[in-house]
């Protein structure tokens, strides 16, 4: 059994009302704070614990564990702008799938599953059938509902919802909400990739201690902590070069570094590191004590793995990536409706996304390197329309070990319509 599952089992066995904390779990089961934190967040998503800023984390009672990919009927009511007609006690129940009742009673039966959701109009027989199969009912079109339906729903705590929207609109909204939940699950946070056992130095450590640690670990950047395990700085080889071995670290370290927390996303953390020129960032617990570090290479490796392993393609970036095709020495894509702005031209942000994607393809193809976009300048010289096929010609005009500058020319029917200059950092 993994440590993560062991922690979840431990939380599941706690009495209702029992307090739980990251530090307490870590100490009791001999795991890192990051592992304990991930287990608590998973327990929260399953409905095992409640996290409150004032009262802390508490074990709560639940009738059924909630899976992160699902939504509750109460949340569906919000998504569909629906009123609750009956079965209010069942609103906290989660559902796994929904069906549209656009067929006969005999045929719809095979699409019904326990704790599902049926979207239906004014067909009372289908509404009752869904309730008998323990399915919540979402009635579209704002039609009236018979008392027999409401009475059965209240007696069995099965939600009956009603919305003024049509079936297509409601189904689209629910599908979008489920997609958003899947995207949230795929977002990588600092807690997923940080180094929990990274070595540290103290304020009173010396340059000699630093050099000894470099030899021992083959690393050159470390967090500096005080006697209370609070991060007070970071130190690198550049800071100690030319200093005497007896010099204490607090005399040479970089003070007040930016700190990362477990819940921060890898994407936002990488932007902070690029902006400030950091190669590592200390990670702290909720009480601000030292937990580990996250490095630029950790983040880039995580981004690459997420791109390779993701099973869901619902984001704008995924949609853009699917439109790009490589043709010999250039790339081409067709302008689709979702790329346009309100004046009928390709949106600035969409062009940025396309060029960012192609920049990654170019550097991966030539150097097999991961990149982070540092700056991008776009010049538009012409307009495009839906279904136009654009050709993008990239050219690396300068490259060093740490970065590169790429020039892009975008053509439509042999006429240049945009030029782009991109600067990237290479890992």
Tab-separated table of C-alpha atoms in Angstrom:
chain	number	residue	atom	x	y	z
A	1	UNK	CA	0.000	0.000	0.000
A	2	UNK	CA	1.299	3.447	-0.920
A	3	UNK	CA	1.839	6.149	1.697
A	4	UNK	CA	-0.839	8.259	0.024
A	5	UNK	CA	-3.443	5.503	0.369
A	6	UNK	CA	-2.306	4.802	3.923
A	7	UNK	CA	-2.943	8.432	4.812
A	8	UNK	CA	-6.389	8.370	3.186
A	9	UNK	CA	-7.319	5.217	5.083
A	10	UNK	CA	-6.156	6.821	8.323
A	11	UNK	CA	-8.310	9.914	7.682
A	12	UNK	CA	-11.275	7.728	6.726
A	13	UNK	CA	-11.026	5.895	10.076
A	14	UNK	CA	-11.026	9.106	12.145
A	15	UNK	CA	-14.076	9.938	14.251
A	16	UNK	CA	-16.405	12.618	12.925
A	17	UNK	CA	-15.365	15.975	14.365
A	18	UNK	CA	-11.741	14.952	14.855
A	19	UNK	CA	-9.188	17.627	13.937
A	20	UNK	CA	-6.418	16.780	11.471
A	21	UNK	CA	-3.371	18.760	10.332
A	22	UNK	CA	-0.555	18.424	7.822
A	23	UNK	CA	2.126	18.420	10.511
A	24	UNK	CA	0.207	15.964	12.704
A	25	UNK	CA	-0.298	13.494	9.849
A	26	UNK	CA	3.318	13.810	8.744
A	27	UNK	CA	4.657	13.120	12.226
A	28	UNK	CA	2.257	10.285	13.004
A	29	UNK	CA	2.777	8.331	9.784
A	30	UNK	CA	6.416	9.384	9.165
A	31	UNK	CA	5.859	11.081	5.806
A	32	UNK	CA	6.767	14.458	4.344
A	33	UNK	CA	4.527	17.476	4.819
A	34	UNK	CA	3.881	17.541	1.074
A	35	UNK	CA	2.617	13.950	1.079
A	36	UNK	CA	0.353	14.703	4.036
A	37	UNK	CA	-0.926	17.856	2.355
A	38	UNK	CA	-1.821	16.003	-0.858
A	39	UNK	CA	-3.684	13.365	1.169
A	40	UNK	CA	-5.728	16.016	2.998
A	41	UNK	CA	-6.634	17.744	-0.279
A	42	UNK	CA	-7.689	14.377	-1.742
A	43	UNK	CA	-9.730	13.694	1.397
A	44	UNK	CA	-11.406	17.080	0.980
A	45	UNK	CA	-12.331	16.296	-2.633
A	46	UNK	CA	-13.846	12.988	-1.495
A	47	UNK	CA	-15.925	14.725	1.167
A	48	UNK	CA	-14.061	13.169	4.105
A	49	UNK	CA	-12.850	16.430	5.653
A	50	UNK	CA	-13.849	20.076	5.727
A	51	UNK	CA	-11.166	22.784	5.554
A	52	UNK	CA	-11.938	26.101	7.226
A	53	UNK	CA	-9.526	29.025	7.565
A	54	UNK	CA	-10.495	29.565	11.200
A	55	UNK	CA	-11.335	26.144	12.586
A	56	UNK	CA	-8.808	24.181	10.531
A	57	UNK	CA	-9.353	20.748	8.987
A	58	UNK	CA	-12.052	18.530	10.497
A	59	UNK	CA	-13.272	15.007	9.745
A	60	UNK	CA	-16.906	15.242	8.639
A	61	UNK	CA	-19.711	12.777	8.100
A	62	UNK	CA	-20.596	11.943	4.522
A	63	UNK	CA	-23.129	9.647	2.909
A	64	UNK	CA	-20.932	8.988	-0.109
A	65	UNK	CA	-17.427	9.954	-1.043
A	66	UNK	CA	-17.299	12.503	-3.788
A	67	UNK	CA	-15.005	11.863	-6.722
A	68	UNK	CA	-13.207	14.907	-8.056
A	69	UNK	CA	-14.404	14.370	-11.608
A	70	UNK	CA	-18.074	14.707	-10.591
A	71	UNK	CA	-20.415	17.524	-9.605
A	72	UNK	CA	-23.220	17.539	-7.061
A	73	UNK	CA	-26.849	18.033	-8.014
A	74	UNK	CA	-26.752	21.323	-6.127
A	75	UNK	CA	-23.922	22.540	-8.326
A	76	UNK	CA	-25.796	21.377	-11.412
A	77	UNK	CA	-28.740	23.497	-10.306
A	78	UNK	CA	-26.441	26.518	-10.328
A	79	UNK	CA	-24.910	25.605	-13.691
A	80	UNK	CA	-28.353	25.226	-15.293
A	81	UNK	CA	-29.881	28.211	-13.438
A	82	UNK	CA	-32.537	25.790	-12.224
A	83	UNK	CA	-34.962	25.996	-9.310
A	84	UNK	CA	-35.274	23.081	-6.899
A	85	UNK	CA	-38.821	21.748	-6.908
A	86	UNK	CA	-38.342	18.697	-4.681
A	87	UNK	CA	-35.765	16.425	-3.044
A	88	UNK	CA	-33.641	19.188	-1.505
A	89	UNK	CA	-31.957	16.723	0.868
A	90	UNK	CA	-30.362	15.005	-2.124
A	91	UNK	CA	-28.652	18.100	-3.537
A	92	UNK	CA	-25.308	17.199	-1.931
A	93	UNK	CA	-25.272	13.896	-3.790
A	94	UNK	CA	-22.767	13.651	-6.651
A	95	UNK	CA	-23.570	12.213	-10.056
A	96	UNK	CA	-21.398	10.440	-12.606
A	97	UNK	CA	-23.257	10.937	-15.876
A	98	UNK	CA	-26.377	12.370	-17.437
A	99	UNK	CA	-28.788	11.263	-20.140
A	100	UNK	CA	-31.182	13.166	-22.399
A	101	UNK	CA	-34.605	11.529	-22.545
A	102	UNK	CA	-35.271	11.932	-26.264
A	103	UNK	CA	-36.636	8.417	-26.839
A	104	UNK	CA	-39.350	6.028	-25.720
A	105	UNK	CA	-39.732	4.805	-22.163
A	106	UNK	CA	-38.499	1.339	-23.119
A	107	UNK	CA	-35.344	2.619	-24.820
A	108	UNK	CA	-34.361	5.199	-22.218
A	109	UNK	CA	-34.264	2.599	-19.456
A	110	UNK	CA	-30.871	1.198	-20.515
A	111	UNK	CA	-29.300	4.646	-20.244
A	112	UNK	CA	-30.358	5.132	-16.629
A	113	UNK	CA	-27.785	4.485	-13.918
A	114	UNK	CA	-27.902	4.825	-10.156
A	115	UNK	CA	-27.394	8.484	-9.052
A	116	UNK	CA	-27.458	9.728	-12.637
A	117	UNK	CA	-29.231	12.787	-14.008
A	118	UNK	CA	-31.993	12.702	-16.621
A	119	UNK	CA	-32.724	15.800	-18.693
A	120	UNK	CA	-36.331	15.694	-19.858
A	121	UNK	CA	-39.208	17.931	-20.913
A	122	UNK	CA	-42.902	17.579	-19.966
A	123	UNK	CA	-43.070	13.760	-20.198
A	124	UNK	CA	-44.368	12.685	-16.792
A	125	UNK	CA	-43.896	8.956	-17.458
A	126	UNK	CA	-40.167	9.477	-18.139
A	127	UNK	CA	-39.826	11.688	-15.069
A	128	UNK	CA	-41.318	8.980	-12.831
A	129	UNK	CA	-39.247	6.247	-14.472
A	130	UNK	CA	-36.064	8.210	-13.800
A	131	UNK	CA	-37.017	8.728	-10.147
A	132	UNK	CA	-37.819	5.028	-9.687
A	133	UNK	CA	-34.318	4.240	-10.993
A	134	UNK	CA	-32.809	6.669	-8.418
A	135	UNK	CA	-31.996	9.323	-11.023
A	136	UNK	CA	-32.404	13.023	-10.400
A	137	UNK	CA	-34.562	14.870	-12.928
A	138	UNK	CA	-33.815	18.164	-14.651
A	139	UNK	CA	-36.896	19.471	-16.454
A	140	UNK	CA	-36.278	21.927	-19.291
A	141	UNK	CA	-38.526	24.561	-20.832
A	142	UNK	CA	-39.987	25.760	-17.529
A	143	UNK	CA	-42.999	23.441	-17.831
A	144	UNK	CA	-45.301	22.486	-14.949
A	145	UNK	CA	-44.625	19.306	-12.986
A	146	UNK	CA	-47.301	16.973	-11.636
A	147	UNK	CA	-47.681	16.538	-7.879
A	148	UNK	CA	-47.074	12.780	-8.108
A	149	UNK	CA	-43.549	13.438	-9.370
A	150	UNK	CA	-42.785	15.935	-6.611
A	151	UNK	CA	-44.253	13.724	-3.874
A	152	UNK	CA	-42.151	10.722	-4.933
A	153	UNK	CA	-38.994	12.868	-5.141
A	154	UNK	CA	-39.533	14.334	-1.659
A	155	UNK	CA	-40.253	10.908	-0.180
A	156	UNK	CA	-36.977	9.486	-1.529
A	157	UNK	CA	-34.781	12.635	-1.345
A	158	UNK	CA	-34.157	12.665	-5.094
A	159	UNK	CA	-33.754	16.163	-6.561
A	160	UNK	CA	-36.184	17.450	-9.154
A	161	UNK	CA	-34.938	20.608	-10.864
A	162	UNK	CA	-36.581	22.913	-13.381
A	163	UNK	CA	-34.991	25.422	-15.745
A	164	UNK	CA	-36.282	27.768	-18.409
A	165	UNK	CA	-33.439	26.822	-20.762
A	166	UNK	CA	-33.890	24.356	-23.608
A	167	UNK	CA	-32.357	20.881	-23.527
A	168	UNK	CA	-29.408	21.684	-25.809
A	169	UNK	CA	-28.352	24.695	-23.751
A	170	UNK	CA	-28.591	22.793	-20.472
A	171	UNK	CA	-26.636	19.793	-21.789
A	172	UNK	CA	-23.933	22.108	-23.146
A	173	UNK	CA	-23.616	23.877	-19.804
A	174	UNK	CA	-23.334	20.637	-17.849
A	175	UNK	CA	-20.800	19.204	-20.286
A	176	UNK	CA	-18.715	22.372	-19.966
A	177	UNK	CA	-18.847	22.177	-16.173
A	178	UNK	CA	-17.660	18.554	-16.203
A	179	UNK	CA	-14.853	19.491	-18.591
A	180	UNK	CA	-13.756	22.287	-16.262
A	181	UNK	CA	-13.595	19.835	-13.349
A	182	UNK	CA	-11.349	17.543	-15.381
A	183	UNK	CA	-9.078	20.433	-16.320
A	184	UNK	CA	-8.759	21.464	-12.669
A	185	UNK	CA	-7.752	17.911	-11.802
A	186	UNK	CA	-4.987	18.007	-14.408
A	187	UNK	CA	-3.431	21.272	-13.173
A	188	UNK	CA	-0.087	20.534	-11.520
A	189	UNK	CA	0.714	22.321	-8.265
A	190	UNK	CA	3.920	22.878	-6.332
A	191	UNK	CA	2.914	20.083	-3.943
A	192	UNK	CA	3.142	17.597	-6.827
A	193	UNK	CA	6.713	18.367	-7.923
A	194	UNK	CA	8.710	19.992	-5.119
A	195	UNK	CA	11.777	18.378	-3.515
A	196	UNK	CA	10.834	17.679	0.101
A	197	UNK	CA	14.241	16.545	1.351
A	198	UNK	CA	16.411	19.233	-0.222
A	199	UNK	CA	19.399	20.108	2.016
A	200	UNK	CA	19.607	23.530	3.651
A	201	UNK	CA	22.099	25.816	5.371
A	202	UNK	CA	21.677	27.928	8.493
A	203	UNK	CA	22.361	31.615	8.909
A	204	UNK	CA	25.360	30.774	11.082
A	205	UNK	CA	26.774	28.275	8.563
A	206	UNK	CA	29.987	29.297	6.831
A	207	UNK	CA	31.185	29.427	3.256
A	208	UNK	CA	33.172	26.268	4.018
A	209	UNK	CA	29.943	24.533	5.063
A	210	UNK	CA	28.430	25.618	1.760
A	211	UNK	CA	31.353	24.248	-0.280
A	212	UNK	CA	31.215	20.961	1.628
A	213	UNK	CA	27.497	20.673	0.876
A	214	UNK	CA	28.135	21.348	-2.810
A	215	UNK	CA	30.624	18.477	-2.924
A	216	UNK	CA	28.256	16.181	-1.062
A	217	UNK	CA	25.102	16.894	-3.079
A	218	UNK	CA	26.498	18.105	-6.427
A	219	UNK	CA	24.044	21.022	-6.150
A	220	UNK	CA	24.985	24.692	-5.955
A	221	UNK	CA	21.847	26.477	-4.728
A	222	UNK	CA	20.339	26.034	-1.271
A	223	UNK	CA	17.718	27.601	0.943
A	224	UNK	CA	18.938	29.250	4.151
A	225	UNK	CA	16.850	28.860	7.312
A	226	UNK	CA	17.044	30.132	10.882
A	227	UNK	CA	16.662	28.260	14.152
A	228	UNK	CA	12.876	28.321	13.805
A	229	UNK	CA	12.977	26.656	10.352
A	230	UNK	CA	11.861	29.888	8.681
A	231	UNK	CA	13.387	30.681	5.281
A	232	UNK	CA	15.581	33.785	5.496
A	233	UNK	CA	17.416	33.571	2.159
A	234	UNK	CA	18.969	31.537	-0.629
A	235	UNK	CA	22.639	31.106	-1.472
A	236	UNK	CA	24.430	30.103	-4.675
A	237	UNK	CA	28.008	29.775	-5.933
A	238	UNK	CA	27.895	33.327	-7.227
A	239	UNK	CA	27.250	34.616	-3.690
A	240	UNK	CA	30.262	32.883	-2.111
A	241	UNK	CA	32.806	33.368	-4.889
A	242	UNK	CA	35.809	35.287	-3.549
A	243	UNK	CA	34.642	35.072	0.089
A	244	UNK	CA	36.704	33.608	2.952
A	245	UNK	CA	35.805	30.144	4.194
A	246	UNK	CA	35.038	31.554	7.640
A	247	UNK	CA	32.465	34.047	6.324
A	248	UNK	CA	28.978	33.238	7.611
A	249	UNK	CA	26.188	32.608	5.113
A	250	UNK	CA	24.030	35.454	6.424
A	251	UNK	CA	26.676	37.883	5.144
A	252	UNK	CA	26.523	36.675	1.529
A	253	UNK	CA	23.080	35.163	0.954
A	254	UNK	CA	20.255	36.757	-1.030
A	255	UNK	CA	17.712	37.843	1.560
A	256	UNK	CA	13.906	37.751	1.440
A	257	UNK	CA	13.495	35.439	-1.561
A	258	UNK	CA	10.097	34.763	-3.109
A	259	UNK	CA	8.474	31.716	-1.490
A	260	UNK	CA	6.231	29.055	-2.994
A	261	UNK	CA	3.296	27.354	-1.296
A	262	UNK	CA	1.866	23.901	-1.916
A	263	UNK	CA	-1.343	25.095	-3.577
A	264	UNK	CA	0.378	27.390	-6.098
A	265	UNK	CA	0.301	26.140	-9.685
A	266	UNK	CA	3.501	25.225	-11.461
A	267	UNK	CA	2.674	27.703	-14.230
A	268	UNK	CA	2.333	30.713	-11.900
A	269	UNK	CA	5.438	29.717	-9.940
A	270	UNK	CA	7.511	29.428	-13.104
A	271	UNK	CA	6.476	32.946	-14.128
A	272	UNK	CA	7.631	34.331	-10.780
A	273	UNK	CA	10.966	32.525	-11.092
A	274	UNK	CA	11.554	33.814	-14.618
A	275	UNK	CA	10.638	37.379	-13.666
A	276	UNK	CA	13.038	37.390	-10.708
A	277	UNK	CA	15.739	35.271	-12.348
A	278	UNK	CA	15.572	32.455	-9.765
A	279	UNK	CA	16.740	28.918	-10.467
A	280	UNK	CA	15.183	27.609	-7.240
A	281	UNK	CA	12.403	28.789	-4.972
A	282	UNK	CA	11.965	27.651	-1.355
A	283	UNK	CA	8.647	25.954	-0.566
A	284	UNK	CA	7.009	26.613	2.809
A	285	UNK	CA	4.262	24.996	4.860
A	286	UNK	CA	1.081	26.764	5.931
A	287	UNK	CA	2.873	27.946	9.093
A	288	UNK	CA	5.685	29.431	6.915
A	289	UNK	CA	8.271	26.859	7.986
A	290	UNK	CA	10.618	25.351	5.406
A	291	UNK	CA	9.257	22.360	3.462
A	292	UNK	CA	11.617	21.994	0.484
A	293	UNK	CA	12.501	23.641	-2.823
A	294	UNK	CA	11.225	23.729	-6.357
A	295	UNK	CA	13.661	24.230	-9.223
A	296	UNK	CA	13.227	25.440	-12.763
A	297	UNK	CA	14.108	21.988	-14.080
A	298	UNK	CA	11.439	20.424	-11.817
A	299	UNK	CA	8.811	22.685	-13.324
A	300	UNK	CA	9.815	22.152	-16.926
A	301	UNK	CA	9.935	18.392	-16.457
A	302	UNK	CA	6.481	18.511	-14.863
A	303	UNK	CA	5.049	20.546	-17.746
A	304	UNK	CA	6.474	18.115	-20.268
A	305	UNK	CA	5.092	15.079	-18.425
A	306	UNK	CA	1.662	16.696	-18.104
A	307	UNK	CA	1.579	17.353	-21.833
A	308	UNK	CA	2.558	13.753	-22.602
A	309	UNK	CA	0.276	12.047	-20.080
A	310	UNK	CA	-2.840	14.215	-20.154
A	311	UNK	CA	-5.900	12.190	-21.096
A	312	UNK	CA	-8.163	15.196	-21.516
A	313	UNK	CA	-8.060	17.857	-24.225
A	314	UNK	CA	-10.497	20.551	-23.202
A	315	UNK	CA	-8.304	23.625	-22.804
A	316	UNK	CA	-7.804	26.396	-25.327
A	317	UNK	CA	-4.148	25.408	-25.629
A	318	UNK	CA	-5.135	21.850	-26.578
A	319	UNK	CA	-7.594	23.119	-29.177
A	320	UNK	CA	-4.939	25.377	-30.719
A	321	UNK	CA	-2.315	22.619	-30.744
A	322	UNK	CA	-4.609	20.338	-32.732
A	323	UNK	CA	-4.914	22.900	-35.523
A	324	UNK	CA	-1.149	23.219	-36.143
A	325	UNK	CA	0.474	20.991	-38.771
A	326	UNK	CA	4.144	20.727	-39.713
A	327	UNK	CA	4.970	20.872	-43.429
A	328	UNK	CA	8.677	20.478	-44.210
A	329	UNK	CA	10.379	23.594	-42.830
A	330	UNK	CA	7.273	25.556	-41.900
A	331	UNK	CA	4.002	25.175	-40.003
A	332	UNK	CA	0.454	25.767	-41.145
A	333	UNK	CA	-2.943	26.164	-39.497
A	334	UNK	CA	-6.471	27.017	-40.575
A	335	UNK	CA	-8.203	29.979	-38.974
A	336	UNK	CA	-11.227	28.652	-37.078
A	337	UNK	CA	-14.175	30.617	-35.643
A	338	UNK	CA	-12.962	30.382	-32.026
A	339	UNK	CA	-9.753	32.202	-33.029
A	340	UNK	CA	-11.516	35.387	-34.149
A	341	UNK	CA	-12.081	38.627	-32.254
A	342	UNK	CA	-15.211	40.785	-32.365
A	343	UNK	CA	-14.081	42.738	-35.458
A	344	UNK	CA	-13.493	39.662	-37.610
A	345	UNK	CA	-9.704	39.353	-37.386
A	346	UNK	CA	-7.575	36.738	-35.633
A	347	UNK	CA	-7.340	37.642	-31.925
A	348	UNK	CA	-4.032	38.865	-30.508
A	349	UNK	CA	-4.143	36.316	-27.717
A	350	UNK	CA	-4.824	33.527	-30.193
A	351	UNK	CA	-1.807	34.486	-32.282
A	352	UNK	CA	0.278	34.518	-29.099
A	353	UNK	CA	-0.907	31.006	-28.241
A	354	UNK	CA	-0.159	29.703	-31.744
A	355	UNK	CA	3.341	31.182	-31.870
A	356	UNK	CA	4.087	29.914	-28.332
A	357	UNK	CA	3.084	26.413	-29.401
A	358	UNK	CA	5.191	26.520	-32.563
A	359	UNK	CA	8.162	27.908	-30.582
A	360	UNK	CA	8.070	24.802	-28.427
A	361	UNK	CA	7.903	22.583	-31.498
A	362	UNK	CA	10.864	24.359	-33.101
A	363	UNK	CA	13.153	24.092	-30.065
A	364	UNK	CA	12.142	20.507	-29.341
A	365	UNK	CA	12.848	19.542	-32.946
A	366	UNK	CA	16.257	21.231	-33.195
A	367	UNK	CA	17.673	20.844	-29.703
A	368	UNK	CA	15.225	18.563	-27.896
A	369	UNK	CA	14.993	21.222	-25.191
A	370	UNK	CA	12.172	22.506	-23.025
A	371	UNK	CA	11.521	26.238	-23.159
A	372	UNK	CA	9.808	29.048	-21.279
A	373	UNK	CA	8.614	32.072	-23.261
A	374	UNK	CA	10.371	35.180	-21.923
A	375	UNK	CA	9.034	37.851	-24.308
A	376	UNK	CA	7.052	38.133	-27.526
A	377	UNK	CA	6.529	41.058	-29.895
A	378	UNK	CA	3.845	40.785	-32.586
A	379	UNK	CA	3.359	43.059	-35.608
A	380	UNK	CA	0.195	42.730	-37.719
A	381	UNK	CA	0.361	43.872	-41.355
A	382	UNK	CA	-2.893	42.403	-42.631
A	383	UNK	CA	-6.220	40.865	-41.675
A	384	UNK	CA	-7.371	37.266	-42.037
A	385	UNK	CA	-10.776	35.594	-42.249
A	386	UNK	CA	-12.299	32.331	-41.089
A	387	UNK	CA	-11.059	29.285	-43.046
A	388	UNK	CA	-7.927	31.107	-44.266
A	389	UNK	CA	-4.886	28.816	-44.208
A	390	UNK	CA	-1.834	30.565	-42.786
A	391	UNK	CA	1.797	29.484	-43.101
A	392	UNK	CA	4.280	30.196	-40.305
A	393	UNK	CA	8.008	30.255	-41.103
A	394	UNK	CA	10.270	30.162	-38.028
A	395	UNK	CA	13.953	31.137	-38.045
A	396	UNK	CA	16.327	30.934	-35.084
A	397	UNK	CA	18.381	34.133	-35.349
A	398	UNK	CA	20.458	33.692	-32.170
A	399	UNK	CA	20.975	30.928	-29.654
A	400	UNK	CA	23.013	30.454	-26.500
A	401	UNK	CA	23.174	27.747	-23.892
A	402	UNK	CA	20.503	29.518	-21.827
A	403	UNK	CA	18.197	31.035	-24.430
A	404	UNK	CA	17.286	31.742	-28.016
A	405	UNK	CA	15.615	34.361	-30.199
A	406	UNK	CA	13.248	33.168	-32.915
A	407	UNK	CA	11.878	35.230	-35.794
A	408	UNK	CA	8.509	34.245	-37.280
A	409	UNK	CA	6.889	35.326	-40.530
A	410	UNK	CA	3.211	34.520	-41.072
A	411	UNK	CA	1.934	34.361	-44.668
A	412	UNK	CA	-1.472	34.240	-46.340
A	413	UNK	CA	-1.430	33.496	-50.082
A	414	UNK	CA	2.237	34.531	-50.359
A	415	UNK	CA	1.512	37.849	-48.613
A	416	UNK	CA	3.053	38.485	-45.209
A	417	UNK	CA	0.376	39.369	-42.664
A	418	UNK	CA	2.374	39.235	-39.407
A	419	UNK	CA	5.907	39.224	-38.002
A	420	UNK	CA	6.732	37.930	-34.544
A	421	UNK	CA	9.929	38.066	-32.470
A	422	UNK	CA	10.159	35.628	-29.564
A	423	UNK	CA	12.768	35.282	-26.825
A	424	UNK	CA	12.846	31.984	-24.930
A	425	UNK	CA	14.738	30.485	-22.028
A	426	UNK	CA	16.159	27.023	-22.629
A	427	UNK	CA	16.425	24.277	-20.046
